[in-house]
Tab-separated table of N, CA and C in Angstrom:
chain	number	residue	atom	x	y	z
N	1	MET	N	12.248	7.043	21.356
N	1	MET	CA	11.365	7.435	20.109
N	1	MET	C	10.050	6.650	20.222
N	2	PHE	N	10.181	5.458	20.461
N	2	PHE	CA	9.146	4.453	20.298
N	2	PHE	C	8.961	3.849	21.780
N	3	PRO	N	8.232	4.488	22.666
N	3	PRO	CA	8.129	3.933	23.959
N	3	PRO	C	7.291	2.893	24.201
N	4	VAL	N	7.324	1.871	25.014
N	4	VAL	CA	6.521	0.705	25.455
N	4	VAL	C	5.720	1.098	26.552
N	5	LEU	N	4.361	1.245	26.463
N	5	LEU	CA	3.594	1.738	27.503
N	5	LEU	C	3.123	0.468	28.344
N	6	ALA	N	2.708	0.883	29.590
N	6	ALA	CA	2.289	-0.109	30.590
N	6	ALA	C	0.699	0.002	30.448
N	7	GLU	N	0.090	-1.036	30.970
N	7	GLU	CA	-1.434	-1.083	31.013
N	7	GLU	C	-1.979	0.122	31.494
N	8	PRO	N	-1.589	0.844	32.596
N	8	PRO	CA	-2.226	1.825	33.038
N	8	PRO	C	-2.139	3.166	32.067
N	9	GLU	N	-1.150	3.258	31.480
N	9	GLU	CA	-0.799	4.365	30.626
N	9	GLU	C	-1.702	3.945	29.198
N	10	ILE	N	-1.703	2.868	28.622
N	10	ILE	CA	-2.663	2.529	27.565
N	10	ILE	C	-3.998	3.061	28.139
N	11	ALA	N	-4.541	2.625	29.062
N	11	ALA	CA	-5.916	2.981	29.569
N	11	ALA	C	-6.070	4.439	29.809
N	12	ARG	N	-4.966	5.266	30.237
N	12	ARG	CA	-5.132	6.639	30.358
N	12	ARG	C	-5.281	7.229	29.007
N	13	VAL	N	-4.640	6.815	27.975
N	13	VAL	CA	-4.634	7.516	26.578
N	13	VAL	C	-5.533	7.106	25.910
N	14	SER	N	-6.373	6.073	26.081
N	14	SER	CA	-7.359	5.355	25.153
N	14	SER	C	-8.450	6.260	25.106
N	15	ARG	N	-8.795	7.117	26.124
N	15	ARG	CA	-9.771	8.063	26.241
N	15	ARG	C	-9.948	8.890	25.050
N	16	PHE	N	-8.586	9.180	24.565
N	16	PHE	CA	-8.609	10.300	23.662
N	16	PHE	C	-8.625	9.970	22.199
N	17	GLY	N	-8.796	8.622	22.043
N	17	GLY	CA	-8.803	8.056	20.676
N	17	GLY	C	-9.723	6.899	20.708
N	18	SER	N	-9.666	6.304	19.508
N	18	SER	CA	-10.705	4.838	19.283
N	18	SER	C	-9.540	3.918	18.642
N	19	VAL	N	-10.187	2.535	18.727
N	19	VAL	CA	-9.475	1.509	18.484
N	19	VAL	C	-9.631	1.366	16.896
N	20	ARG	N	-8.670	0.964	16.062
N	20	ARG	CA	-8.938	0.804	14.739
N	20	ARG	C	-8.046	-0.350	14.420
N	21	ARG	N	-8.699	-1.184	13.247
N	21	ARG	CA	-7.558	-2.103	12.800
N	21	ARG	C	-7.406	-1.952	11.193
N	22	TYR	N	-6.394	-2.498	11.087
N	22	TYR	CA	-5.801	-2.167	9.781
N	22	TYR	C	-5.325	-3.710	9.139
N	23	GLU	N	-5.485	-3.660	7.980
N	23	GLU	CA	-5.048	-4.726	7.030
N	23	GLU	C	-3.756	-4.877	6.993
N	24	ARG	N	-3.062	-6.153	6.821
N	24	ARG	CA	-1.726	-6.288	6.626
N	24	ARG	C	-1.290	-5.543	5.409
N	25	GLY	N	-0.064	-4.629	5.547
N	25	GLY	CA	0.554	-4.082	4.338
N	25	GLY	C	-0.303	-2.561	4.364
N	26	ALA	N	-1.368	-2.339	5.148
N	26	ALA	CA	-1.854	-0.923	5.139
N	26	ALA	C	-0.739	0.173	5.527
N	27	LEU	N	-0.972	1.297	4.727
N	27	LEU	CA	-0.285	2.339	4.895
N	27	LEU	C	-1.027	3.260	6.242
N	28	LEU	N	-0.209	3.514	7.227
N	28	LEU	CA	-0.971	4.055	8.465
N	28	LEU	C	-0.611	5.519	8.239
N	29	ILE	N	0.701	5.999	7.975
N	29	ILE	CA	0.772	7.397	7.648
N	29	ILE	C	1.724	7.652	6.498
N	30	ALA	N	1.401	8.611	5.675
N	30	ALA	CA	2.232	8.953	4.341
N	30	ALA	C	2.568	10.540	4.429
N	31	ALA	N	3.845	10.741	4.075
N	31	ALA	CA	4.484	11.916	3.946
N	31	ALA	C	3.502	12.874	3.227
N	32	GLY	N	3.095	13.978	3.554
N	32	GLY	CA	2.425	14.981	2.640
N	32	GLY	C	0.723	14.810	3.058
N	33	GLU	N	0.451	13.936	3.760
N	33	GLU	CA	-0.944	13.434	4.031
N	33	GLU	C	-1.397	13.977	5.418
N	34	PRO	N	-2.509	14.341	5.708
N	34	PRO	CA	-2.927	14.543	7.158
N	34	PRO	C	-2.599	13.301	7.770
N	35	SER	N	-2.093	13.491	9.128
N	35	SER	CA	-1.754	12.363	10.064
N	35	SER	C	-2.910	12.354	11.166
N	36	PRO	N	-3.236	11.130	11.800
N	36	PRO	CA	-4.139	10.992	12.809
N	36	PRO	C	-3.718	11.437	14.257
N	37	GLY	N	-2.418	11.647	14.221
N	37	GLY	CA	-1.731	12.035	15.359
N	37	GLY	C	-1.078	10.939	15.947
N	38	MET	N	-1.207	10.846	17.269
N	38	MET	CA	-0.216	9.805	17.893
N	38	MET	C	-0.957	8.343	17.566
N	39	LEU	N	-0.320	7.338	17.340
N	39	LEU	CA	-0.665	6.017	17.267
N	39	LEU	C	-0.187	5.054	18.326
N	40	VAL	N	-1.014	4.299	18.950
N	40	VAL	CA	-0.573	3.347	19.898
N	40	VAL	C	-0.914	2.027	19.379
N	41	VAL	N	0.256	1.469	19.011
N	41	VAL	CA	-0.130	0.034	18.427
N	41	VAL	C	-0.191	-0.895	19.654
N	42	LEU	N	-1.335	-1.646	19.600
N	42	LEU	CA	-1.701	-2.620	20.759
N	42	LEU	C	-1.194	-4.365	20.281
N	43	GLY	N	-1.128	-4.321	19.056
N	43	GLY	CA	-0.661	-5.602	18.385
N	43	GLY	C	-0.256	-5.724	17.108
N	44	GLY	N	0.565	-6.481	16.756
N	44	GLY	CA	1.002	-6.842	15.495
N	44	GLY	C	2.446	-6.236	15.100
N	45	VAL	N	2.634	-5.885	13.900
N	45	VAL	CA	4.028	-5.430	13.485
N	45	VAL	C	3.952	-4.197	12.661
N	46	VAL	N	4.687	-3.209	12.852
N	46	VAL	CA	4.941	-1.778	12.127
N	46	VAL	C	6.219	-1.698	11.599
N	47	ALA	N	6.306	-1.552	10.165
N	47	ALA	CA	7.531	-1.217	9.650
N	47	ALA	C	7.632	0.357	9.313
N	48	LEU	N	8.468	0.967	9.671
N	48	LEU	CA	8.808	2.273	9.417
N	48	LEU	C	9.942	2.559	8.403
N	49	ASN	N	9.347	3.138	7.388
N	49	ASN	CA	10.325	3.251	6.132
N	49	ASN	C	10.302	4.863	5.595
N	50	GLN	N	11.360	5.137	5.094
N	50	GLN	CA	11.356	6.343	4.148
N	50	GLN	C	11.864	6.120	2.721
N	51	ARG	N	11.761	7.069	1.796
N	51	ARG	CA	12.252	6.959	0.638
N	51	ARG	C	13.005	8.067	0.456
N	52	ASP	N	14.486	7.850	-0.278
N	52	ASP	CA	15.281	8.754	-0.471
N	52	ASP	C	14.893	9.395	-1.894
N	53	GLY	N	15.722	10.402	-2.329
N	53	GLY	CA	15.438	11.226	-3.453
N	53	GLY	C	15.260	10.257	-4.713
N	54	LEU	N	15.738	9.035	-4.841
N	54	LEU	CA	15.711	8.240	-6.061
N	54	LEU	C	14.536	7.184	-5.918
N	55	GLY	N	13.769	7.328	-4.769
N	55	GLY	CA	12.625	6.442	-4.577
N	55	GLY	C	13.101	5.069	-3.986
N	56	HIS	N	14.443	4.935	-3.465
N	56	HIS	CA	14.725	4.013	-2.929
N	56	HIS	C	14.111	3.726	-1.200
N	57	VAL	N	13.657	2.498	-0.929
N	57	VAL	CA	13.067	2.368	0.491
N	57	VAL	C	14.127	2.131	1.560
N	58	ILE	N	14.002	3.183	2.501
N	58	ILE	CA	15.162	3.177	3.485
N	58	ILE	C	14.426	2.582	5.003
N	59	PRO	N	14.735	1.372	5.390
N	59	PRO	CA	13.912	1.210	6.778
N	59	PRO	C	14.544	1.952	7.740
N	60	ILE	N	13.796	2.548	8.561
N	60	ILE	CA	13.853	3.197	9.872
N	60	ILE	C	13.664	2.322	11.011
N	61	ALA	N	12.700	1.453	11.284
N	61	ALA	CA	12.565	0.665	12.497
N	61	ALA	C	11.484	-0.465	12.063
N	62	HIS	N	11.755	-1.604	12.599
N	62	HIS	CA	10.573	-2.712	12.489
N	62	HIS	C	10.139	-3.111	13.898
N	63	LEU	N	8.924	-2.712	14.319
N	63	LEU	CA	8.491	-2.861	15.699
N	63	LEU	C	7.669	-3.938	15.784
N	64	GLU	N	7.697	-4.839	16.655
N	64	GLU	CA	6.717	-5.994	16.963
N	64	GLU	C	6.204	-5.882	18.362
């Protein structure tokens, strides 16, 4: 589900997007909001979470 891309693969997909920087704690994608499409994380940490019906945060993955 979360593949690690080699340098040639990153170079190949980079022509279809742009490099963006996000502040620590920034929300990258939210349910119900328009998505930017595929994200390729070049550095940093990404925490994937979901909320249940009671609003509890449930961790899905922590990627470094």
